Coordinates of C-alpha atoms and ligand atoms in Angstrom, one line a residue:
X1 CA -4.7 -0.7 31.5
X2 CA -6.2 -4.1 32.1
X3 CA -5.5 -6.8 29.5
X4 CA -8.5 -7.5 27.3
X5 CA -9.5 -11.2 26.9
X6 CA -8.1 -12.8 23.6
X7 CA -10.0 -14.9 21.1
X8 CA -8.8 -17.0 18.3
X9 CA -9.4 -16.5 14.5
X10 CA -8.3 -18.4 11.4
X11 CA -5.4 -16.9 9.4
X12 CA -2.4 -17.5 6.9
X13 CA 1.0 -17.1 8.2
X14 CA 4.6 -17.8 7.3
X15 CA 6.7 -19.4 9.9
X16 CA 10.1 -18.8 8.5
X17 CA 11.6 -16.7 5.6
X18 CA 11.7 -19.7 3.4
X19 CA 8.5 -21.4 4.2
X20 CA 5.4 -21.0 2.2
X21 CA 2.4 -19.4 3.9
X22 CA -0.1 -21.9 5.5
X23 CA -3.3 -22.0 7.6
X24 CA -3.0 -21.3 11.4
X25 CA -4.8 -19.6 14.1
X26 CA -4.1 -16.3 15.9
X27 CA -5.1 -14.3 19.0
X28 CA -7.4 -11.2 18.6
X29 CA -8.4 -9.1 21.6
X30 CA -12.1 -8.5 22.7
X31 CA -13.0 -5.0 21.6
X32 CA -12.1 -2.5 24.3
X33 CA -13.9 0.8 24.7
X34 CA -12.7 2.4 21.4
X35 CA -12.3 -0.7 19.3
X36 CA -14.1 -1.8 16.2
X37 CA -14.2 -5.6 15.5
X38 CA -14.3 -6.4 11.7
X39 CA -15.1 -9.7 9.9
X40 CA -12.7 -9.4 6.9
X41 CA -14.3 -9.8 3.4
X42 CA -11.4 -8.9 1.2
X43 CA -7.6 -8.3 1.7
X44 CA -5.3 -6.9 -0.9
X45 CA -1.8 -8.4 -1.5
X46 CA 0.9 -5.9 -1.3
X47 CA 4.5 -6.5 -2.3
X48 CA 5.4 -5.4 1.2
X49 CA 3.4 -8.5 2.4
X50 CA 6.0 -10.6 0.5
X51 CA 9.1 -8.6 1.7
X52 CA 7.7 -9.0 5.3
X53 CA 6.7 -12.8 5.0
X54 CA 10.1 -13.6 3.8
X55 CA 12.0 -11.3 6.1
X56 CA 13.6 -9.3 3.4
X57 CA 13.7 -6.1 5.5
X58 CA 15.2 -8.1 8.6
X59 CA 12.7 -7.2 11.2
X60 CA 10.0 -10.0 10.8
X61 CA 9.1 -11.9 13.9
X62 CA 7.6 -15.2 13.0
X63 CA 4.8 -16.4 12.7
X64 CA 4.2 -13.5 10.3
X65 CA 0.5 -12.9 9.1
X66 CA 0.8 -10.2 6.4
X67 CA -2.2 -8.2 4.9
X68 CA -2.8 -4.4 5.3
X69 CA -5.5 -3.8 2.6
X70 CA -8.4 -4.6 4.5
X71 CA -12.2 -4.3 3.7
X72 CA -14.7 -5.9 6.1
X73 CA -18.0 -5.7 8.0
X74 CA -18.2 -4.3 11.4
X75 CA -19.3 -7.1 14.0
X76 CA -19.0 -5.5 17.2
X77 CA -18.1 -2.0 18.7
X78 CA -16.8 -0.9 22.0
X79 CA -19.0 1.4 24.3
X80 CA -17.1 4.6 23.2
X81 CA -16.9 4.2 19.3
X82 CA -19.0 6.8 17.7
X83 CA -18.0 6.3 13.9
X84 CA -19.3 2.7 13.3
X85 CA -22.0 0.3 14.2
X86 CA -22.5 -3.3 13.5
X87 CA -23.2 -4.0 9.9
X88 CA -21.2 -1.0 8.6
X89 CA -18.6 -1.6 5.8
X90 CA -15.1 -0.5 7.0
X91 CA -11.3 -0.5 6.0
X92 CA -8.2 -0.8 7.7
X93 CA -4.7 0.0 6.1
X94 CA -1.3 -0.1 7.2
X95 CA -1.6 1.4 10.8
X96 CA -3.8 0.4 13.7
X97 CA -2.6 2.6 16.5
X98 CA -0.3 5.7 17.7
X99 CA -0.4 8.0 20.7
X100 CA -2.6 10.5 18.8
X101 CA -1.0 13.4 20.7
X102 CA 2.6 13.8 19.6
X103 CA 3.3 16.5 17.0
X104 CA 3.3 14.0 14.1
X105 CA -0.2 12.6 15.1
X106 CA -1.5 16.2 15.6
X107 CA -0.5 17.1 12.2
X108 CA -2.3 14.0 10.7
X109 CA 1.0 12.3 10.0
X110 CA 0.4 9.2 12.2
X111 CA 2.6 7.3 10.1
X112 CA 5.7 9.2 11.4
X113 CA 4.7 9.0 15.0
X114 CA 7.3 7.5 17.3
X115 CA 4.6 5.3 18.8
X116 CA 3.0 4.2 15.4
X117 CA 1.9 0.6 15.3
X118 CA 1.5 -1.1 12.0
X119 CA -1.0 -3.7 11.1
X120 CA 1.4 -6.3 11.1
X121 CA 5.1 -6.4 12.3
X122 CA 4.6 -4.2 15.3
X123 CA 3.5 -4.7 19.1
X124 CA 0.1 -4.8 20.2
X125 CA 0.0 -2.9 23.5
X126 CA -3.2 -4.5 24.5
X127 CA -2.2 -8.2 24.3
X128 CA 1.5 -7.4 24.3
X129 CA 1.9 -9.8 21.3
X130 CA 3.0 -9.0 17.7
X131 CA 0.3 -7.4 15.5
X132 CA -1.0 -9.7 12.8
X133 CA -2.3 -8.6 9.5
X134 CA -5.5 -9.1 7.3
X135 CA -4.8 -12.7 6.0
X136 CA -7.2 -13.6 8.6
X137 CA -11.0 -13.9 9.4
X138 CA -11.1 -10.9 11.6
X139 CA -9.3 -7.9 13.2
X140 CA -9.9 -5.5 16.0
X141 CA -8.8 -1.9 15.6
X142 CA -9.1 1.4 17.4
X143 CA -11.8 3.5 15.6
X144 CA -9.3 6.2 14.8
X145 CA -7.5 3.8 12.4
X146 CA -10.7 2.5 10.7
X147 CA -11.9 4.2 7.5
X148 CA -15.3 4.7 6.0
X149 CA -15.9 3.2 2.6
X150 CA -17.7 5.0 -0.2
X151 CA -20.9 3.1 -0.7
X152 CA -20.7 3.4 -4.7
X153 CA -17.7 1.4 -5.1
X154 CA -16.9 -2.4 -5.7
X155 CA -15.6 -3.5 -2.2
X156 CA -13.0 -6.0 -3.5
X157 CA -11.5 -3.2 -5.6
X158 CA -11.5 -0.8 -2.9
X159 CA -9.2 -2.9 -0.7
X160 CA -6.0 -2.0 -2.4
X161 CA -6.7 1.8 -1.9
X162 CA -5.9 1.4 1.7
X163 CA -2.2 1.0 1.0
X164 CA -1.4 1.2 -2.8
X165 CA -4.1 4.0 -3.2
X166 CA -2.8 6.1 -0.2
X167 CA 0.9 5.5 -0.9
X168 CA 0.6 7.0 -4.2
X169 CA -2.1 9.6 -3.6
X170 CA 0.0 11.3 -0.7
X171 CA 3.3 11.9 -2.4
X172 CA 1.5 13.2 -5.7
X173 CA -0.4 15.6 -3.5
X174 CA 2.6 16.6 -1.4
X175 CA 4.6 17.4 -4.6
X176 CA 1.7 19.4 -6.0
X177 CA 1.2 17.1 -9.0
X178 CA -1.4 18.8 -11.4
X179 CA -2.2 20.6 -14.7
X180 CA 1.0 21.6 -16.5
X181 CA 3.3 19.1 -14.6
X182 CA 5.0 16.1 -16.4
X183 CA 5.0 13.3 -14.1
X184 CA 6.8 9.9 -14.5
X185 CA 5.6 6.6 -12.8
X186 CA 8.2 3.9 -12.5
X187 CA 6.9 0.4 -12.2
X188 CA 3.4 -0.5 -13.4
X189 CA 2.5 -2.7 -10.4
X190 CA 0.1 -2.5 -7.5
X191 CA 1.3 1.0 -6.6
X192 CA 2.3 2.1 -10.0
X193 CA -1.2 1.5 -11.6
X194 CA -2.8 3.7 -8.7
X195 CA -0.2 6.2 -9.3
X196 CA -1.1 6.5 -13.0
X197 CA -4.7 6.9 -12.1
X198 CA -4.2 9.6 -9.5
X199 CA -1.6 11.5 -11.6
X200 CA -4.1 11.6 -14.5
X201 CA -7.1 12.4 -12.2
X202 CA -5.0 15.4 -10.9
X203 CA -4.6 16.7 -14.3
X204 CA -0.8 15.9 -15.0
X205 CA 0.8 14.8 -18.1
X206 CA 1.6 11.2 -17.2
X207 CA 4.4 9.0 -18.4
X208 CA 4.8 5.3 -17.4
X209 CA 8.1 3.7 -17.3
X210 CA 8.0 0.1 -17.4
X211 CA 10.2 -2.9 -18.0
X212 CA 7.2 -5.0 -19.3
X213 CA 6.5 -4.2 -23.1
X214 CA 3.3 -6.3 -22.7
X215 CA 1.9 -3.6 -20.2
X216 CA 2.0 -0.8 -22.9
X217 CA -1.7 -0.9 -23.8
X218 CA -2.7 -1.3 -20.2
X219 CA -0.9 1.8 -19.3
X220 CA -2.6 3.9 -21.7
X221 CA -6.0 2.6 -20.7
X222 CA -5.1 3.3 -17.1
X223 CA -4.6 6.8 -17.8
X224 CA -0.9 7.2 -19.2
X225 CA -0.3 9.7 -22.0
X226 CA 2.8 7.8 -23.0
X227 CA 4.7 4.7 -22.1
X228 CA 8.7 4.2 -22.1
X229 CA 10.1 0.8 -22.0
X230 CA 12.9 1.5 -19.7
X231 CA 15.2 -1.1 -21.2
X232 CA 15.2 0.8 -24.4
X233 CA 18.0 3.4 -24.5
X234 CA 16.5 5.2 -27.2
X235 CA 13.1 5.7 -25.6
X236 CA 14.7 6.8 -22.4
X237 CA 17.0 9.4 -24.2
X238 CA 14.1 11.1 -25.7
X239 CA 12.7 12.1 -22.2
X240 CA 15.8 13.1 -20.6
X241 CA 15.7 16.3 -18.5
X242 CA 12.1 16.9 -18.8
X243 CA 10.1 15.8 -15.7
X244 CA 8.9 17.8 -12.8
X245 CA 8.2 14.7 -10.7
X246 CA 8.8 11.0 -10.8
X247 CA 7.2 8.6 -8.5
X248 CA 9.3 5.3 -8.1
X249 CA 7.3 2.2 -7.1
X250 CA 9.7 -0.5 -8.1
X251 CA 10.0 -3.5 -5.7
X252 CA 13.4 -4.6 -6.7
X253 CA 17.1 -3.4 -7.3
X254 CA 17.2 -1.0 -10.3
X255 CA 19.1 1.9 -11.4
X256 CA 17.6 5.2 -9.9
X257 CA 20.3 7.3 -11.6
X258 CA 18.7 6.6 -14.9
X259 CA 15.5 8.2 -13.5
X260 CA 17.3 11.2 -11.8
X261 CA 18.5 11.9 -15.3
X262 CA 15.0 12.2 -16.4
X263 CA 14.3 15.1 -14.0
X264 CA 14.2 18.6 -15.3
X265 CA 16.2 21.3 -13.1
X266 CA 14.6 21.4 -9.5
X267 CA 12.7 18.3 -10.2
X268 CA 12.0 15.7 -7.6
X269 CA 12.0 11.8 -7.5
X270 CA 10.1 10.2 -4.8
X271 CA 10.8 6.6 -3.6
X272 CA 7.9 4.6 -2.5
X273 CA 9.2 1.3 -3.5
X274 CA 11.3 -0.5 -0.8
X275 CA 13.7 -3.1 -2.3
X276 CA 15.5 -5.4 -0.1
X277 CA 19.0 -3.8 -0.9
X278 CA 20.1 -0.2 -1.0
X279 CA 20.2 1.9 -4.1
X280 CA 23.4 3.5 -5.1
X281 CA 22.9 7.1 -5.9
X282 CA 25.4 9.3 -8.0
X283 CA 25.8 12.7 -6.4
X284 CA 26.4 14.1 -9.9
X285 CA 22.7 12.8 -10.9
X286 CA 21.6 15.2 -8.0
X287 CA 23.9 18.2 -8.2
X288 CA 23.6 18.9 -11.9
X289 CA 20.2 20.6 -11.9
X290 CA 19.6 20.8 -8.1
X291 CA 17.4 17.8 -8.1
X292 CA 16.0 16.2 -5.0
X293 CA 15.6 12.6 -4.0
X294 CA 13.0 11.9 -1.4
X295 CA 10.8 9.1 0.1
X296 CA 7.2 8.8 1.2
X297 CA 5.5 6.4 3.6
X298 CA 1.7 5.6 3.0
X299 CA -0.3 8.6 4.6
X300 CA -2.2 9.8 7.7
X301 CA -5.7 8.7 8.5
X302 CA -7.3 12.1 7.5
X303 CA -5.6 12.0 4.1
X304 CA -6.4 8.2 3.7
X305 CA -10.2 9.3 4.2
X306 CA -9.7 12.1 1.8
X307 CA -8.2 9.6 -0.8
X308 CA -11.2 7.3 -0.3
X309 CA -13.7 10.0 -0.6
X310 CA -12.1 11.4 -3.9
X311 CA -12.1 7.8 -5.3
X312 CA -15.8 7.6 -4.5
X313 CA -16.5 10.9 -6.2
X314 CA -14.4 9.9 -9.2
X315 CA -15.2 6.3 -9.3
X316 CA -11.7 5.3 -8.9
X317 CA -10.8 1.8 -7.8
X318 CA -7.8 -0.8 -8.3
X319 CA -7.8 -3.3 -11.2
X320 CA -7.8 -6.5 -9.3
X321 CA -7.6 -10.4 -9.7
X322 CA -9.3 -12.2 -7.0
X323 CA -7.6 -15.2 -5.6
X324 CA -8.5 -17.8 -2.8
X325 CA -6.4 -17.7 0.3
X326 CA -4.7 -21.0 -0.6
X327 CA -3.4 -19.4 -3.8
X328 CA -1.5 -17.1 -2.0
X329 CA 1.9 -18.6 -2.4
X330 CA 1.4 -18.9 -6.2
X331 CA 0.3 -15.2 -6.3
X332 CA 3.8 -14.2 -4.6
X333 CA 5.6 -16.1 -7.3
X334 CA 3.7 -14.3 -9.9
X335 CA 4.1 -10.8 -8.2
X336 CA 7.9 -11.6 -8.4
X337 CA 7.6 -12.0 -12.1
X338 CA 5.7 -8.6 -12.4
X339 CA 2.8 -10.7 -13.6
X340 CA -0.2 -9.2 -11.8
X341 CA -2.9 -7.0 -13.4
X342 CA -2.7 -5.0 -11.3
X343 CA -3.3 -6.3 -7.7
X344 CA -4.4 -9.6 -6.3
X345 CA -7.1 -9.4 -3.7
X346 CA -7.9 -12.4 -1.5
X347 CA -11.7 -13.3 -1.1
X348 CA -11.4 -14.1 2.5
X349 CA -14.6 -16.2 2.4
X350 CA -12.0 -18.8 1.1
X351 CA -10.5 -19.0 4.5
X352 CA -13.6 -20.2 6.4
Ligands
NAP401 P1 4.3 -5.0 -7.5 O1 2.7 -4.9 -7.6 O2 5.0 -6.1 -7.4 O3 5.0 -3.9 -8.3 C1 6.3 -3.7 -8.7 C2 6.7 -3.3 -10.1 O4 8.0 -2.9 -10.1 C3 6.7 -4.5 -11.0 O5 5.2 -4.7 -11.5 C4 7.5 -4.1 -12.1 O6 6.7 -3.2 -13.0 C5 8.5 -3.3 -11.4 N1 9.7 -4.1 -11.3 C6 9.7 -5.3 -10.5 N2 11.0 -5.8 -10.6 C7 11.8 -4.9 -11.2 C8 13.1 -4.9 -11.6 N3 14.0 -5.9 -11.2 N4 13.5 -3.8 -12.4 C9 12.7 -2.8 -12.6 N5 11.5 -2.8 -12.4 C10 10.9 -3.9 -11.6 O7 4.5 -4.3 -6.0 P2 3.9 -3.0 -5.2 O8 3.0 -3.8 -4.3 O9 3.4 -2.1 -6.1 O10 5.0 -2.5 -4.2 C11 6.1 -1.8 -4.8 C12 7.2 -1.5 -3.8 O11 6.5 -0.5 -3.0 C13 7.4 -2.7 -3.0 O12 8.8 -2.6 -2.6 C14 6.6 -2.3 -1.6 O13 7.3 -3.0 -0.4 C15 6.7 -0.8 -1.6 N6 5.7 -0.3 -0.8 C16 5.9 1.0 -0.2 C17 5.2 1.6 0.5 C18 5.2 3.0 1.1 O14 4.4 3.5 2.0 N7 6.4 3.7 0.8 C19 3.7 1.2 0.6 C20 3.4 0.0 -0.1 C21 4.3 -0.6 -0.8 P3 6.9 -3.2 -14.5 O15 6.6 -4.5 -15.0 O16 6.1 -2.0 -15.1 O17 8.4 -2.9 -14.8
ZN402 ZN1 1.3 -2.2 1.3

């Protein structure tokens, strides 16, 4: 494979775990045969961006350009691209490449492929450089990893669906959440609020567990039937042993044994939250009632498209607060205080 030419675009990066993000430029490749070049219009702010920018997971290479909830306009396509043409609106989530031939890719589970390339924090095989995310003017991505966006939805509010949306949709589908199932969503942040919307849309009975009493009314408005303030032992005790499924979308250390005790026998708790430190698990919390604990990582490309189409049909988007690129450091501080309703989205015109 010959190396494509690179050109440079404006971006925002962190240069060390403790440095604030600041303006920079990064290289992008000229589109190759199957590539779609996208001018980024909006980029959602995921808590993973913060974990990554501050090297909380230990694999960040600096400079780090986060951002994997990307909505933009196609500006150029390679000669073999069939799905997109210049002028189309397109989305990019957490994945930008994989071999597409391994058993995981063939099952539509590109996120578990050994060759999976993440939108940021991986290596770009074309330029042999780290991948850089959506806090930037533009991005170039193989068309397999570019999503079609329903025409009826607000574009800024669609951006968070590319990560927060699919990360909650996929495990709710996998664990067959639907009518007759009692479902708990832990943590009403970017992921959690989408989990509530999807669990409700799938017909389940939905209970939100939150540490923030001020979010009670919002949780109901978003679709919850009931809200439990998780720091209130009496409220928690009322629900012990009653849930079929719990989705844990908490970004920080917390006691998952307390949520395992909320499950009915044979119930499942799926972690999507990825806190910096390991979470201790009591074996008694699992063996009493044959309960299971599992995890889930975003979703494959076909399922992501299915989720977007579902959102188009049901008019589902994220509740967002728009920010300028230069407000990102302040947004991170607010996210750490659980003070976001319910996803920050960067208006990328502010980077120009
Ligand atoms: P977020 O918007 O910051 O929401 C996290 C929520 O967790 C907060 O709003 C808060 O909800 C709750 N919380 C925060 N600190 C807590 C604490 N100390 N104890 C208990 N609850 C606490 O974050 P997000 O973007 O939704 O991401 C959530 C997590 O999922 C992050 O770790 C992120 O990296 C991870 N993630 C995983 C995947 C995947 O594929 N598995 C994809 C995307 C993100 P309340 O105010 O309601 O308590
Ligand atoms: Zn994310």
